[in-house]
Amino acid sequence: MSRLYDNKPLQSIPVINHSYHGQWQPRDFQSGKGILLEGTVESRSRHIISDSATKKNRYYVLHIKIERSHRRKFDGAGAEIEPNFSETKKVSTGYLQSSYRVDPKGQTDRLSPEEAATVLKKPELIKLTERQSPAGTVPLWIEEEDIEKIELVDGQHIRLKTQGDGPFIESITKINLENVNVCNYAGGEAVGGTWTDKIMAVKAQEASKSDDEGVCADDDEWDD
């Protein structure tokens, strides 16, 4: 199914001004490890937050319909690692992966769209964006200078990760559903250097091991 291309520049989106009582500190809404999610940008809005120190903080808010989500996971040294996409995994038991068994993998890090929305929505911030949010979407914030690095349109399919359990985006990738290629990237690393790439690289290394070691056979655990 094709979608109409919206070529209106970002600057054409009206700016909504807010006065914030106190000092604006996004980290106040970022406790927790954060979430990895995939979804569709249903609409976008622009916001300027002016705090008590008269500092202007400029953001775009992406109103996203969540399709898949998982909690971010880190090892003891603080390095991000692959989450448990499901509670079980397929393990090769036969020659040339001719047969498999299902082994437990531990508690899944998967969240339902409703669970993810509960984690990400902060009442104080929802008050600022609720008039612009279509039903069934979650408003996620990204700084103006970061959104300018990626060309987004309404209807765009994306993957992103949040800064802690809050609505601020740490990095975002734009994907093409026809070939599942990353098209652009904002935040953190160069184009293509995403957490999705790293997860797939780990899975490729696992797949190269011998059958005797029990190779994980899942192709794309996002689709489980």
GROMACS .gro file of C-alpha atoms in nm, residues 82-172:
model
   91
   82GLU     CA    1   2.032  -0.727   2.294
   83PRO     CA    2   1.704  -0.758   2.485
   84ASN     CA    3   1.511  -1.083   2.516
   85PHE     CA    4   1.270  -1.051   2.226
   86SER     CA    5   1.068  -1.349   2.349
   87GLU     CA    6   1.061  -1.602   2.635
   88THR     CA    7   1.179  -1.888   2.412
   89LYS     CA    8   1.422  -1.945   2.127
   90LYS     CA    9   1.462  -2.203   1.851
   91VAL     CA   10   1.788  -2.401   1.866
   92SER     CA   11   1.923  -2.612   1.580
   93THR     CA   12   1.961  -2.982   1.663
   94GLY     CA   13   2.007  -3.140   1.321
   95TYR     CA   14   2.251  -3.136   1.031
   96LEU     CA   15   2.231  -2.812   0.829
   97GLN     CA   16   1.961  -2.685   1.064
   98SER     CA   17   1.719  -2.961   0.957
   99SER     CA   18   1.548  -2.979   1.298
  100TYR     CA   19   1.505  -2.759   1.602
  101ARG     CA   20   1.407  -2.757   1.965
  102VAL     CA   21   1.253  -2.475   2.166
  103ASP     CA   22   1.451  -2.366   2.473
  104PRO     CA   23   1.353  -2.117   2.743
  105LYS     CA   24   1.524  -1.780   2.712
  106GLY     CA   25   1.414  -1.613   3.034
  107GLN     CA   26   1.166  -1.336   3.092
  108THR     CA   27   1.095  -1.138   2.776
  109ASP     CA   28   1.173  -0.767   2.754
  110ARG     CA   29   0.882  -0.720   2.516
  111LEU     CA   30   0.614  -0.464   2.603
  112SER     CA   31   0.266  -0.433   2.460
  113PRO     CA   32   0.186  -0.095   2.299
  114GLU     CA   33  -0.029  -0.015   2.602
  115GLU     CA   34   0.251  -0.102   2.847
  116ALA     CA   35   0.500   0.107   2.650
  117ALA     CA   36   0.261   0.403   2.642
  118THR     CA   37   0.217   0.383   3.020
  119VAL     CA   38   0.596   0.395   3.067
  120LEU     CA   39   0.655   0.680   2.821
  121LYS     CA   40   0.367   0.915   2.898
  122LYS     CA   41   0.439   1.175   3.168
  123PRO     CA   42   0.129   1.366   3.287
  124GLU     CA   43   0.311   1.700   3.311
  125LEU     CA   44   0.425   1.675   2.948
  126ILE     CA   45   0.103   1.523   2.815
  127LYS     CA   46  -0.074   1.847   2.913
  128LEU     CA   47   0.149   2.031   2.664
  129THR     CA   48   0.079   1.804   2.366
  130GLU     CA   49  -0.262   1.642   2.418
  131ARG     CA   50  -0.443   1.876   2.179
  132GLN     CA   51  -0.210   1.777   1.895
  133SER     CA   52  -0.201   1.400   1.965
  134PRO     CA   53  -0.427   1.177   1.752
  135ALA     CA   54  -0.605   0.900   1.940
  136GLY     CA   55  -0.393   0.590   1.994
  137THR     CA   56  -0.058   0.768   1.965
  138VAL     CA   57   0.226   0.847   2.205
  139PRO     CA   58   0.398   1.191   2.186
  140LEU     CA   59   0.776   1.158   2.176
  141TRP     CA   60   1.005   1.461   2.192
  142ILE     CA   61   1.316   1.529   1.985
  143GLU     CA   62   1.528   1.845   1.983
  144GLU     CA   63   1.485   2.069   1.681
  145GLU     CA   64   1.851   2.042   1.579
  146ASP     CA   65   1.829   1.661   1.574
  147ILE     CA   66   1.508   1.634   1.370
  148GLU     CA   67   1.668   1.849   1.101
  149LYS     CA   68   1.913   1.562   1.035
  150ILE     CA   69   1.638   1.330   0.914
  151GLU     CA   70   1.360   1.389   0.661
  152LEU     CA   71   1.038   1.267   0.824
  153VAL     CA   72   0.685   1.278   0.687
  154ASP     CA   73   0.353   1.172   0.832
  155GLY     CA   74   0.305   0.799   0.773
  156GLN     CA   75   0.679   0.729   0.799
  157HIS     CA   76   0.775   0.398   0.964
  158ILE     CA   77   1.054   0.437   1.220
  159ARG     CA   78   1.256   0.265   1.490
  160LEU     CA   79   1.387   0.459   1.788
  161LYS     CA   80   1.515   0.438   2.142
  162THR     CA   81   1.425   0.669   2.429
  163GLN     CA   82   1.639   0.838   2.690
  164GLY     CA   83   1.526   0.643   2.995
  165ASP     CA   84   1.161   0.564   3.061
  166GLY     CA   85   1.038   0.894   2.925
  167PRO     CA   86   0.928   1.061   2.601
  168PHE     CA   87   1.262   1.206   2.487
  169ILE     CA   88   1.420   1.040   2.183
  170GLU     CA   89   1.786   0.939   2.199
  171SER     CA   90   1.816   0.813   1.841
  172ILE     CA   91   1.584   0.740   1.552
   0.00000   0.00000   0.00000
